[in-house]
Amino acid sequence: MANDRFLPRSLSARGDRLVFSNGIILLSILAIVLIVIFHGETHSLIPLYAVGVFLSFTIGQSGMLKKIWKEKEKRNTATLVTIMAGTIVTGLVTIITVVAKFTQGAWLVAVAIPLLVWMFYRIHDHYEKLGEQLKLDEKEWACRKKILKPKVIIPISGVSKLVAQSVQYARSISNDITAVSVIFHEEEEQKLRAKWEKFYPDIPLKVIYSPYRTILYPLLDYINEAEKQANGSPITILMPQFIVKKWWHTLLHNQTAIILRFFFIMKKDIVIATLPYHLKE
């Protein structure tokens, strides 16, 4: 079903032992949930099994009946009668089981199956639309042959080796570079500008004052304004980020870069690039 795009594609991936590991894990979790809900009572689980099995038999035989009826050269009266009889019998058993065991758990299958079928078709519809949107059109490709250098925006909190590495990389991909810093106190601007102009006098620095000590929304407002002024040209946000040597050091630092990436990635014409700086100690 995952190969036919009626379930997430990850369920069709094979693990190291060449089995559908993700599917097995999912089925195991669902089985555990059922066991917990019904307290492990086999008698309570039988209606679920019975309805599912006989419904599958009914659908399978009706499919066979339809296929054989379309193939005139292979059509056989005895075969048609046999399959039709089997379809009717299993269909009646399904209906009787649902009615007789409805209050004993069969209602769960009666409700779950239509919901699952609806979910499968929604997933399939998503993959179909995804394929159409990602399909490369020759006319569109011809319009995109012109390569435009991006405008690079570097969010900074100060002047450091981390920023120096980002600026060096930004120079290699664009001539339009702007550094942006959000400050909480107005007196910080003079110190930051003095240090910035000492090292990078050719790169403009945009300082945004945030009296409410928030970084996200002032940056988002600035990016939105830059996006409007770009008129369709690409914008690259270069996120400097240092990588600590020991995992527990991560707990000692805020994760502002991760939060910013989460919000910026939703922008249509903006590229989010992370430039890591690995600490030695």
PDB file of C-alpha atoms in Angstrom:
ATOM      1  CA  MET A   1       0.000   0.000   0.000  1.00  0.00           C
ATOM      2  CA  ALA A   2       2.906   2.332   0.696  1.00  0.00           C
ATOM      3  CA  ASN A   3       4.392   1.525  -2.737  1.00  0.00           C
ATOM      4  CA  ASP A   4       1.026   2.416  -4.283  1.00  0.00           C
ATOM      5  CA  ARG A   5       1.074   5.710  -2.317  1.00  0.00           C
ATOM      6  CA  PHE A   6      -1.867   4.927  -0.061  1.00  0.00           C
ATOM      7  CA  LEU A   7       0.349   4.947   3.050  1.00  0.00           C
ATOM      8  CA  PRO A   8       3.428   7.011   3.982  1.00  0.00           C
ATOM      9  CA  ARG A   9       6.391   6.086   1.771  1.00  0.00           C
ATOM     10  CA  SER A  10       8.542   5.457   4.843  1.00  0.00           C
ATOM     11  CA  LEU A  11       6.545   2.258   5.482  1.00  0.00           C
ATOM     12  CA  SER A  12       7.866   0.781   2.219  1.00  0.00           C
ATOM     13  CA  ALA A  13      11.511   1.219   3.252  1.00  0.00           C
ATOM     14  CA  ARG A  14      13.395  -1.972   4.102  1.00  0.00           C
ATOM     15  CA  GLY A  15      15.672  -2.116   7.132  1.00  0.00           C
ATOM     16  CA  ASP A  16      19.086  -3.733   7.612  1.00  0.00           C
ATOM     17  CA  ARG A  17      17.462  -7.195   7.720  1.00  0.00           C
ATOM     18  CA  LEU A  18      15.597  -6.561   4.453  1.00  0.00           C
ATOM     19  CA  VAL A  19      12.196  -6.427   6.097  1.00  0.00           C
ATOM     20  CA  PHE A  20       9.728  -3.560   6.306  1.00  0.00           C
ATOM     21  CA  SER A  21      10.979  -2.407   9.696  1.00  0.00           C
ATOM     22  CA  ASN A  22       8.837   0.733   9.946  1.00  0.00           C
ATOM     23  CA  GLY A  23       5.685  -1.186   9.031  1.00  0.00           C
ATOM     24  CA  ILE A  24       6.441  -3.918  11.572  1.00  0.00           C
ATOM     25  CA  ILE A  25       7.007  -1.338  14.297  1.00  0.00           C
ATOM     26  CA  LEU A  26       3.753   0.459  13.430  1.00  0.00           C
ATOM     27  CA  LEU A  27       1.737  -2.766  13.430  1.00  0.00           C
ATOM     28  CA  SER A  28       3.332  -3.783  16.735  1.00  0.00           C
ATOM     29  CA  ILE A  29       2.338  -0.479  18.336  1.00  0.00           C
ATOM     30  CA  LEU A  30      -1.239  -0.787  17.042  1.00  0.00           C
ATOM     31  CA  ALA A  31      -1.417  -4.379  18.310  1.00  0.00           C
ATOM     32  CA  ILE A  32      -0.210  -3.273  21.742  1.00  0.00           C
ATOM     33  CA  VAL A  33      -2.851  -0.536  21.808  1.00  0.00           C
ATOM     34  CA  LEU A  34      -5.599  -3.059  21.005  1.00  0.00           C
ATOM     35  CA  ILE A  35      -4.348  -5.466  23.678  1.00  0.00           C
ATOM     36  CA  VAL A  36      -4.321  -2.688  26.273  1.00  0.00           C
ATOM     37  CA  ILE A  37      -7.794  -1.411  25.301  1.00  0.00           C
ATOM     38  CA  PHE A  38      -9.361  -4.893  25.446  1.00  0.00           C
ATOM     39  CA  HIS A  39      -7.262  -5.978  28.459  1.00  0.00           C
ATOM     40  CA  GLY A  40      -5.814  -8.898  26.501  1.00  0.00           C
ATOM     41  CA  GLU A  41      -9.162 -10.748  26.355  1.00  0.00           C
ATOM     42  CA  THR A  42      -9.198 -12.950  23.253  1.00  0.00           C
ATOM     43  CA  HIS A  43     -12.991 -13.262  23.374  1.00  0.00           C
ATOM     44  CA  SER A  44     -13.329  -9.487  22.990  1.00  0.00           C
ATOM     45  CA  LEU A  45     -10.880  -9.399  20.080  1.00  0.00           C
ATOM     46  CA  ILE A  46     -12.594 -12.139  18.049  1.00  0.00           C
ATOM     47  CA  PRO A  47     -15.347  -9.810  16.643  1.00  0.00           C
ATOM     48  CA  LEU A  48     -12.651  -7.478  15.319  1.00  0.00           C
ATOM     49  CA  TYR A  49     -10.870 -10.365  13.654  1.00  0.00           C
ATOM     50  CA  ALA A  50     -14.031 -11.923  12.248  1.00  0.00           C
ATOM     51  CA  VAL A  51     -15.364  -8.734  10.704  1.00  0.00           C
ATOM     52  CA  GLY A  52     -11.986  -7.868   9.204  1.00  0.00           C
ATOM     53  CA  VAL A  53     -11.397 -11.329   7.746  1.00  0.00           C
ATOM     54  CA  PHE A  54     -14.837 -11.861   6.208  1.00  0.00           C
ATOM     55  CA  LEU A  55     -14.964  -8.303   4.887  1.00  0.00           C
ATOM     56  CA  SER A  56     -11.598  -8.924   3.187  1.00  0.00           C
ATOM     57  CA  PHE A  57     -12.928 -12.171   1.704  1.00  0.00           C
ATOM     58  CA  THR A  58     -16.006 -10.339   0.403  1.00  0.00           C
ATOM     59  CA  ILE A  59     -14.020  -7.517  -1.179  1.00  0.00           C
ATOM     60  CA  GLY A  60     -11.468  -9.946  -2.651  1.00  0.00           C
ATOM     61  CA  GLN A  61     -14.094 -12.192  -4.232  1.00  0.00           C
ATOM     62  CA  SER A  62     -16.107  -9.265  -5.585  1.00  0.00           C
ATOM     63  CA  GLY A  63     -12.904  -8.019  -7.199  1.00  0.00           C
ATOM     64  CA  MET A  64     -12.293 -11.421  -8.772  1.00  0.00           C
ATOM     65  CA  LEU A  65     -15.890 -11.480  -9.989  1.00  0.00           C
ATOM     66  CA  LYS A  66     -15.518  -8.082 -11.625  1.00  0.00           C
ATOM     67  CA  LYS A  67     -12.225  -9.038 -13.272  1.00  0.00           C
ATOM     68  CA  ILE A  68     -13.512 -12.323 -14.708  1.00  0.00           C
ATOM     69  CA  TRP A  69     -16.705 -10.653 -15.966  1.00  0.00           C
ATOM     70  CA  LYS A  70     -14.622  -8.140 -17.970  1.00  0.00           C
ATOM     71  CA  GLU A  71     -12.508 -10.875 -19.597  1.00  0.00           C
ATOM     72  CA  LYS A  72     -15.038 -12.379 -21.984  1.00  0.00           C
ATOM     73  CA  GLU A  73     -12.672 -14.984 -23.426  1.00  0.00           C
ATOM     74  CA  LYS A  74     -11.947 -16.362 -19.934  1.00  0.00           C
ATOM     75  CA  ARG A  75     -15.499 -16.073 -18.666  1.00  0.00           C
ATOM     76  CA  ASN A  76     -16.817 -19.328 -17.234  1.00  0.00           C
ATOM     77  CA  THR A  77     -20.319 -19.793 -15.855  1.00  0.00           C
ATOM     78  CA  ALA A  78     -19.311 -22.298 -13.186  1.00  0.00           C
ATOM     79  CA  THR A  79     -16.500 -20.063 -11.968  1.00  0.00           C
ATOM     80  CA  LEU A  80     -18.754 -17.005 -11.890  1.00  0.00           C
ATOM     81  CA  VAL A  81     -21.440 -18.864  -9.936  1.00  0.00           C
ATOM     82  CA  THR A  82     -18.887 -20.200  -7.443  1.00  0.00           C
ATOM     83  CA  ILE A  83     -17.299 -16.842  -6.808  1.00  0.00           C
ATOM     84  CA  MET A  84     -20.678 -15.097  -6.628  1.00  0.00           C
ATOM     85  CA  ALA A  85     -21.893 -17.640  -4.078  1.00  0.00           C
ATOM     86  CA  GLY A  86     -18.737 -17.158  -2.017  1.00  0.00           C
ATOM     87  CA  THR A  87     -19.145 -13.370  -2.170  1.00  0.00           C
ATOM     88  CA  ILE A  88     -22.750 -13.567  -1.005  1.00  0.00           C
ATOM     89  CA  VAL A  89     -21.958 -15.993   1.834  1.00  0.00           C
ATOM     90  CA  THR A  90     -18.977 -14.028   3.187  1.00  0.00           C
ATOM     91  CA  GLY A  91     -20.934 -10.779   2.771  1.00  0.00           C
ATOM     92  CA  LEU A  92     -23.840 -12.171   4.805  1.00  0.00           C
ATOM     93  CA  VAL A  93     -21.454 -13.455   7.491  1.00  0.00           C
ATOM     94  CA  THR A  94     -19.866  -9.998   7.683  1.00  0.00           C
ATOM     95  CA  ILE A  95     -23.234  -8.278   8.118  1.00  0.00           C
ATOM     96  CA  ILE A  96     -24.460 -10.832  10.688  1.00  0.00           C
ATOM     97  CA  THR A  97     -21.218 -10.558  12.692  1.00  0.00           C
ATOM     98  CA  VAL A  98     -21.355  -6.754  12.711  1.00  0.00           C
ATOM     99  CA  VAL A  99     -24.993  -6.754  13.876  1.00  0.00           C
ATOM    100  CA  ALA A 100     -24.640  -9.563  16.436  1.00  0.00           C
ATOM    101  CA  LYS A 101     -21.331  -8.384  17.891  1.00  0.00           C
ATOM    102  CA  PHE A 102     -21.804  -4.657  17.391  1.00  0.00           C
ATOM    103  CA  THR A 103     -21.817  -3.754  21.078  1.00  0.00           C
ATOM    104  CA  GLN A 104     -19.011  -6.220  21.839  1.00  0.00           C
ATOM    105  CA  GLY A 105     -16.412  -4.436  19.736  1.00  0.00           C
ATOM    106  CA  ALA A 106     -17.535  -4.905  16.132  1.00  0.00           C
ATOM    107  CA  TRP A 107     -18.581  -1.251  16.072  1.00  0.00           C
ATOM    108  CA  LEU A 108     -14.899  -0.330  16.255  1.00  0.00           C
ATOM    109  CA  VAL A 109     -14.178  -2.018  12.909  1.00  0.00           C
ATOM    110  CA  ALA A 110     -17.361  -0.590  11.357  1.00  0.00           C
ATOM    111  CA  VAL A 111     -16.187   2.906  12.272  1.00  0.00           C
ATOM    112  CA  ALA A 112     -12.465   2.412  11.711  1.00  0.00           C
ATOM    113  CA  ILE A 113     -12.595   0.939   8.189  1.00  0.00           C
ATOM    114  CA  PRO A 114     -14.396   3.901   6.531  1.00  0.00           C
ATOM    115  CA  LEU A 115     -12.049   6.303   8.351  1.00  0.00           C
ATOM    116  CA  LEU A 116      -8.993   4.322   7.242  1.00  0.00           C
ATOM    117  CA  VAL A 117     -10.195   4.215   3.633  1.00  0.00           C
ATOM    118  CA  TRP A 118     -10.775   7.968   3.725  1.00  0.00           C
ATOM    119  CA  MET A 119      -7.282   8.459   5.172  1.00  0.00           C
ATOM    120  CA  PHE A 120      -5.713   6.231   2.493  1.00  0.00           C
ATOM    121  CA  TYR A 121      -7.291   8.256  -0.298  1.00  0.00           C
ATOM    122  CA  ARG A 122      -6.244  11.523   1.330  1.00  0.00           C
ATOM    123  CA  ILE A 123      -2.656  10.269   1.477  1.00  0.00           C
ATOM    124  CA  HIS A 124      -2.840   9.133  -2.151  1.00  0.00           C
ATOM    125  CA  ASP A 125      -4.281  12.504  -3.176  1.00  0.00           C
ATOM    126  CA  HIS A 126      -1.400  14.268  -1.425  1.00  0.00           C
ATOM    127  CA  TYR A 127       1.208  12.214  -3.311  1.00  0.00           C
ATOM    128  CA  GLU A 128      -0.576  12.850  -6.617  1.00  0.00           C
ATOM    129  CA  LYS A 129      -0.611  16.612  -6.025  1.00  0.00           C
ATOM    130  CA  LEU A 130       2.997  16.488  -4.855  1.00  0.00           C
ATOM    131  CA  GLY A 131       4.041  14.776  -8.092  1.00  0.00           C
ATOM    132  CA  GLU A 132       2.232  17.379 -10.189  1.00  0.00           C
ATOM    133  CA  GLN A 133       3.832  20.257  -8.299  1.00  0.00           C
ATOM    134  CA  LEU A 134       7.345  18.790  -8.556  1.00  0.00           C
ATOM    135  CA  LYS A 135       7.047  17.829 -12.221  1.00  0.00           C
ATOM    136  CA  LEU A 136       9.537  19.823 -14.278  1.00  0.00           C
ATOM    137  CA  ASP A 137       7.905  21.708 -17.129  1.00  0.00           C
ATOM    138  CA  GLU A 138       9.974  22.622 -20.210  1.00  0.00           C
ATOM    139  CA  LYS A 139       8.554  26.145 -20.434  1.00  0.00           C
ATOM    140  CA  GLU A 140       9.165  26.783 -16.759  1.00  0.00           C
ATOM    141  CA  TRP A 141      12.695  25.389 -17.065  1.00  0.00           C
ATOM    142  CA  ALA A 142      13.440  27.752 -19.943  1.00  0.00           C
ATOM    143  CA  CYS A 143      12.402  30.718 -17.801  1.00  0.00           C
ATOM    144  CA  ARG A 144      14.676  29.628 -14.928  1.00  0.00           C
ATOM    145  CA  LYS A 145      17.894  29.276 -16.932  1.00  0.00           C
ATOM    146  CA  LYS A 146      19.033  32.730 -15.892  1.00  0.00           C
ATOM    147  CA  ILE A 147      21.026  32.411 -12.680  1.00  0.00           C
ATOM    148  CA  LEU A 148      20.570  35.233 -10.183  1.00  0.00           C
ATOM    149  CA  LYS A 149      22.961  35.716  -7.307  1.00  0.00           C
ATOM    150  CA  PRO A 150      21.101  35.809  -3.999  1.00  0.00           C
ATOM    151  CA  LYS A 151      20.879  38.529  -1.437  1.00  0.00           C
ATOM    152  CA  VAL A 152      22.542  37.134   1.680  1.00  0.00           C
ATOM    153  CA  ILE A 153      21.316  38.079   5.156  1.00  0.00           C
ATOM    154  CA  ILE A 154      23.425  37.057   8.155  1.00  0.00           C
ATOM    155  CA  PRO A 155      21.742  37.243  11.583  1.00  0.00           C
ATOM    156  CA  ILE A 156      24.437  38.018  14.163  1.00  0.00           C
ATOM    157  CA  SER A 157      24.633  38.645  17.901  1.00  0.00           C
ATOM    158  CA  GLY A 158      28.158  40.067  17.830  1.00  0.00           C
ATOM    159  CA  VAL A 159      31.498  39.980  16.012  1.00  0.00           C
ATOM    160  CA  SER A 160      33.341  36.686  16.406  1.00  0.00           C
ATOM    161  CA  LYS A 161      35.152  33.906  14.521  1.00  0.00           C
ATOM    162  CA  LEU A 162      31.762  32.338  13.933  1.00  0.00           C
ATOM    163  CA  VAL A 163      30.567  35.451  12.112  1.00  0.00           C
ATOM    164  CA  ALA A 164      33.897  35.807  10.277  1.00  0.00           C
ATOM    165  CA  GLN A 165      33.471  32.334   8.791  1.00  0.00           C
ATOM    166  CA  SER A 166      29.918  33.191   7.709  1.00  0.00           C
ATOM    167  CA  VAL A 167      30.986  36.456   6.081  1.00  0.00           C
ATOM    168  CA  GLN A 168      33.779  34.690   4.214  1.00  0.00           C
ATOM    169  CA  TYR A 169      31.339  32.137   2.837  1.00  0.00           C
ATOM    170  CA  ALA A 170      28.761  34.821   1.998  1.00  0.00           C
ATOM    171  CA  ARG A 171      31.359  36.697  -0.102  1.00  0.00           C
ATOM    172  CA  SER A 172      31.865  33.573  -2.207  1.00  0.00           C
ATOM    173  CA  ILE A 173      28.224  33.381  -3.299  1.00  0.00           C
ATOM    174  CA  SER A 174      27.054  36.994  -3.432  1.00  0.00           C
ATOM    175  CA  ASN A 175      28.021  40.641  -3.559  1.00  0.00           C
ATOM    176  CA  ASP A 176      24.844  41.750  -1.804  1.00  0.00           C
ATOM    177  CA  ILE A 177      25.405  40.952   1.885  1.00  0.00           C
ATOM    178  CA  THR A 178      23.685  42.435   4.910  1.00  0.00           C
ATOM    179  CA  ALA A 179      24.242  41.623   8.559  1.00  0.00           C
ATOM    180  CA  VAL A 180      21.286  41.915  10.937  1.00  0.00           C
ATOM    181  CA  SER A 181      21.403  42.147  14.689  1.00  0.00           C
ATOM    182  CA  VAL A 182      18.591  42.457  17.230  1.00  0.00           C
ATOM    183  CA  ILE A 183      19.544  44.395  20.362  1.00  0.00           C
ATOM    184  CA  PHE A 184      17.694  44.918  23.618  1.00  0.00           C
ATOM    185  CA  HIS A 185      19.411  48.122  24.762  1.00  0.00           C
ATOM    186  CA  GLU A 186      20.007  51.109  22.506  1.00  0.00           C
ATOM    187  CA  GLU A 187      23.492  51.730  23.938  1.00  0.00           C
ATOM    188  CA  GLU A 188      24.586  48.369  22.544  1.00  0.00           C
ATOM    189  CA  GLU A 189      24.283  49.666  18.984  1.00  0.00           C
ATOM    190  CA  GLN A 190      27.303  51.998  19.123  1.00  0.00           C
ATOM    191  CA  LYS A 191      29.600  49.267  20.482  1.00  0.00           C
ATOM    192  CA  LEU A 192      28.393  46.764  17.904  1.00  0.00           C
ATOM    193  CA  ARG A 193      28.711  49.202  14.992  1.00  0.00           C
ATOM    194  CA  ALA A 194      32.197  50.294  16.029  1.00  0.00           C
ATOM    195  CA  LYS A 195      33.425  46.719  16.148  1.00  0.00           C
ATOM    196  CA  TRP A 196      31.630  45.725  12.952  1.00  0.00           C
ATOM    197  CA  GLU A 197      32.954  48.649  10.894  1.00  0.00           C
ATOM    198  CA  LYS A 198      36.461  47.891  12.120  1.00  0.00           C
ATOM    199  CA  PHE A 199      36.384  44.436  10.492  1.00  0.00           C
ATOM    200  CA  TYR A 200      33.738  44.769   7.761  1.00  0.00           C
ATOM    201  CA  PRO A 201      33.352  48.397   6.646  1.00  0.00           C
ATOM    202  CA  ASP A 202      32.083  47.288   3.205  1.00  0.00           C
ATOM    203  CA  ILE A 203      29.158  45.226   4.542  1.00  0.00           C
ATOM    204  CA  PRO A 204      26.071  47.096   5.805  1.00  0.00           C
ATOM    205  CA  LEU A 205      24.838  46.318   9.308  1.00  0.00           C
ATOM    206  CA  LYS A 206      21.135  46.558  10.122  1.00  0.00           C
ATOM    207  CA  VAL A 207      20.474  46.963  13.838  1.00  0.00           C
ATOM    208  CA  ILE A 208      16.941  46.378  15.112  1.00  0.00           C
ATOM    209  CA  TYR A 209      15.971  47.573  18.577  1.00  0.00           C
ATOM    210  CA  SER A 210      13.634  45.177  20.396  1.00  0.00           C
ATOM    211  CA  PRO A 211      12.401  46.709  23.678  1.00  0.00           C
ATOM    212  CA  TYR A 212      10.415  43.563  24.539  1.00  0.00           C
ATOM    213  CA  ARG A 213      13.525  41.350  24.319  1.00  0.00           C
ATOM    214  CA  THR A 214      12.250  39.169  21.509  1.00  0.00           C
ATOM    215  CA  ILE A 215      14.417  38.159  18.561  1.00  0.00           C
ATOM    216  CA  LEU A 216      12.039  36.186  16.374  1.00  0.00           C
ATOM    217  CA  TYR A 217       9.385  38.742  15.413  1.00  0.00           C
ATOM    218  CA  PRO A 218      11.736  41.681  14.645  1.00  0.00           C
ATOM    219  CA  LEU A 219      13.764  39.377  12.397  1.00  0.00           C
ATOM    220  CA  LEU A 220      10.625  38.036  10.708  1.00  0.00           C
ATOM    221  CA  ASP A 221       9.439  41.593  10.020  1.00  0.00           C
ATOM    222  CA  TYR A 222      12.808  42.477   8.513  1.00  0.00           C
ATOM    223  CA  ILE A 223      12.870  39.329   6.338  1.00  0.00           C
ATOM    224  CA  ASN A 224       9.332  40.029   5.123  1.00  0.00           C
ATOM    225  CA  GLU A 225      10.333  43.547   4.115  1.00  0.00           C
ATOM    226  CA  ALA A 226      13.498  42.273   2.379  1.00  0.00           C
ATOM    227  CA  GLU A 227      11.387  39.702   0.534  1.00  0.00           C
ATOM    228  CA  LYS A 228       9.085  42.421  -0.795  1.00  0.00           C
ATOM    229  CA  GLN A 229      12.007  44.537  -1.986  1.00  0.00           C
ATOM    230  CA  ALA A 230      13.705  41.558  -3.660  1.00  0.00           C
ATOM    231  CA  ASN A 231      10.969  41.349  -6.348  1.00  0.00           C
ATOM    232  CA  GLY A 232      11.352  37.608  -6.816  1.00  0.00           C
ATOM    233  CA  SER A 233      15.129  37.470  -6.508  1.00  0.00           C
ATOM    234  CA  PRO A 234      16.405  34.718  -4.201  1.00  0.00           C
ATOM    235  CA  ILE A 235      17.251  35.497  -0.591  1.00  0.00           C
ATOM    236  CA  THR A 236      19.635  33.352   1.424  1.00  0.00           C
ATOM    237  CA  ILE A 237      19.614  33.544   5.208  1.00  0.00           C
ATOM    238  CA  LEU A 238      22.998  32.342   6.408  1.00  0.00           C
ATOM    239  CA  MET A 239      22.681  31.101   9.967  1.00  0.00           C
ATOM    240  CA  PRO A 240      25.987  30.961  11.889  1.00  0.00           C
ATOM    241  CA  GLN A 241      25.938  28.178  14.467  1.00  0.00           C
ATOM    242  CA  PHE A 242      28.693  26.775  16.636  1.00  0.00           C
ATOM    243  CA  ILE A 243      28.792  23.033  17.288  1.00  0.00           C
ATOM    244  CA  VAL A 244      29.904  22.016  20.768  1.00  0.00           C
ATOM    245  CA  LYS A 245      32.376  19.161  21.279  1.00  0.00           C
ATOM    246  CA  LYS A 246      30.424  17.390  24.029  1.00  0.00           C
ATOM    247  CA  TRP A 247      26.711  16.711  23.759  1.00  0.00           C
ATOM    248  CA  TRP A 248      25.862  18.029  27.211  1.00  0.00           C
ATOM    249  CA  HIS A 249      27.350  21.415  26.310  1.00  0.00           C
ATOM    250  CA  THR A 250      24.274  21.891  24.124  1.00  0.00           C
ATOM    251  CA  LEU A 251      22.176  22.238  27.273  1.00  0.00           C
ATOM    252  CA  LEU A 252      24.251  25.274  28.288  1.00  0.00           C
ATOM    253  CA  HIS A 253      23.328  27.318  25.209  1.00  0.00           C
ATOM    254  CA  ASN A 254      20.079  28.553  23.740  1.00  0.00           C
ATOM    255  CA  GLN A 255      18.838  27.101  20.471  1.00  0.00           C
ATOM    256  CA  THR A 256      17.868  30.344  18.749  1.00  0.00           C
ATOM    257  CA  ALA A 257      19.184  29.201  15.360  1.00  0.00           C
ATOM    258  CA  ILE A 258      16.949  26.111  15.391  1.00  0.00           C
ATOM    259  CA  ILE A 259      13.869  28.172  16.245  1.00  0.00           C
ATOM    260  CA  LEU A 260      14.645  30.729  13.533  1.00  0.00           C
ATOM    261  CA  ARG A 261      15.135  28.004  10.926  1.00  0.00           C
ATOM    262  CA  PHE A 262      11.763  26.504  11.836  1.00  0.00           C
ATOM    263  CA  PHE A 263       9.975  29.778  11.030  1.00  0.00           C
ATOM    264  CA  PHE A 264      12.098  30.832   8.046  1.00  0.00           C
ATOM    265  CA  ILE A 265      11.695  27.487   6.283  1.00  0.00           C
ATOM    266  CA  MET A 266       8.003  28.295   5.748  1.00  0.00           C
ATOM    267  CA  LYS A 267       8.960  31.204   3.487  1.00  0.00           C
ATOM    268  CA  LYS A 268       8.519  30.516  -0.218  1.00  0.00           C
ATOM    269  CA  ASP A 269      11.485  32.291  -1.888  1.00  0.00           C
ATOM    270  CA  ILE A 270      13.992  32.082   0.956  1.00  0.00           C
ATOM    271  CA  VAL A 271      16.877  29.660   1.306  1.00  0.00           C
ATOM    272  CA  ILE A 272      17.971  28.766   4.845  1.00  0.00           C
ATOM    273  CA  ALA A 273      21.619  27.773   5.103  1.00  0.00           C
ATOM    274  CA  THR A 274      23.419  26.786   8.300  1.00  0.00           C
ATOM    275  CA  LEU A 275      27.168  27.293   8.506  1.00  0.00           C
ATOM    276  CA  PRO A 276      28.561  25.277  11.442  1.00  0.00           C
ATOM    277  CA  TYR A 277      31.618  26.308  13.404  1.00  0.00           C
ATOM    278  CA  HIS A 278      33.033  23.345  15.338  1.00  0.00           C
ATOM    279  CA  LEU A 279      34.500  24.119  18.735  1.00  0.00           C
ATOM    280  CA  LYS A 280      37.684  22.290  19.739  1.00  0.00           C
ATOM    281  CA  GLU A 281      36.986  22.100  23.463  1.00  0.00           C
TER     282      GLU A 281
END
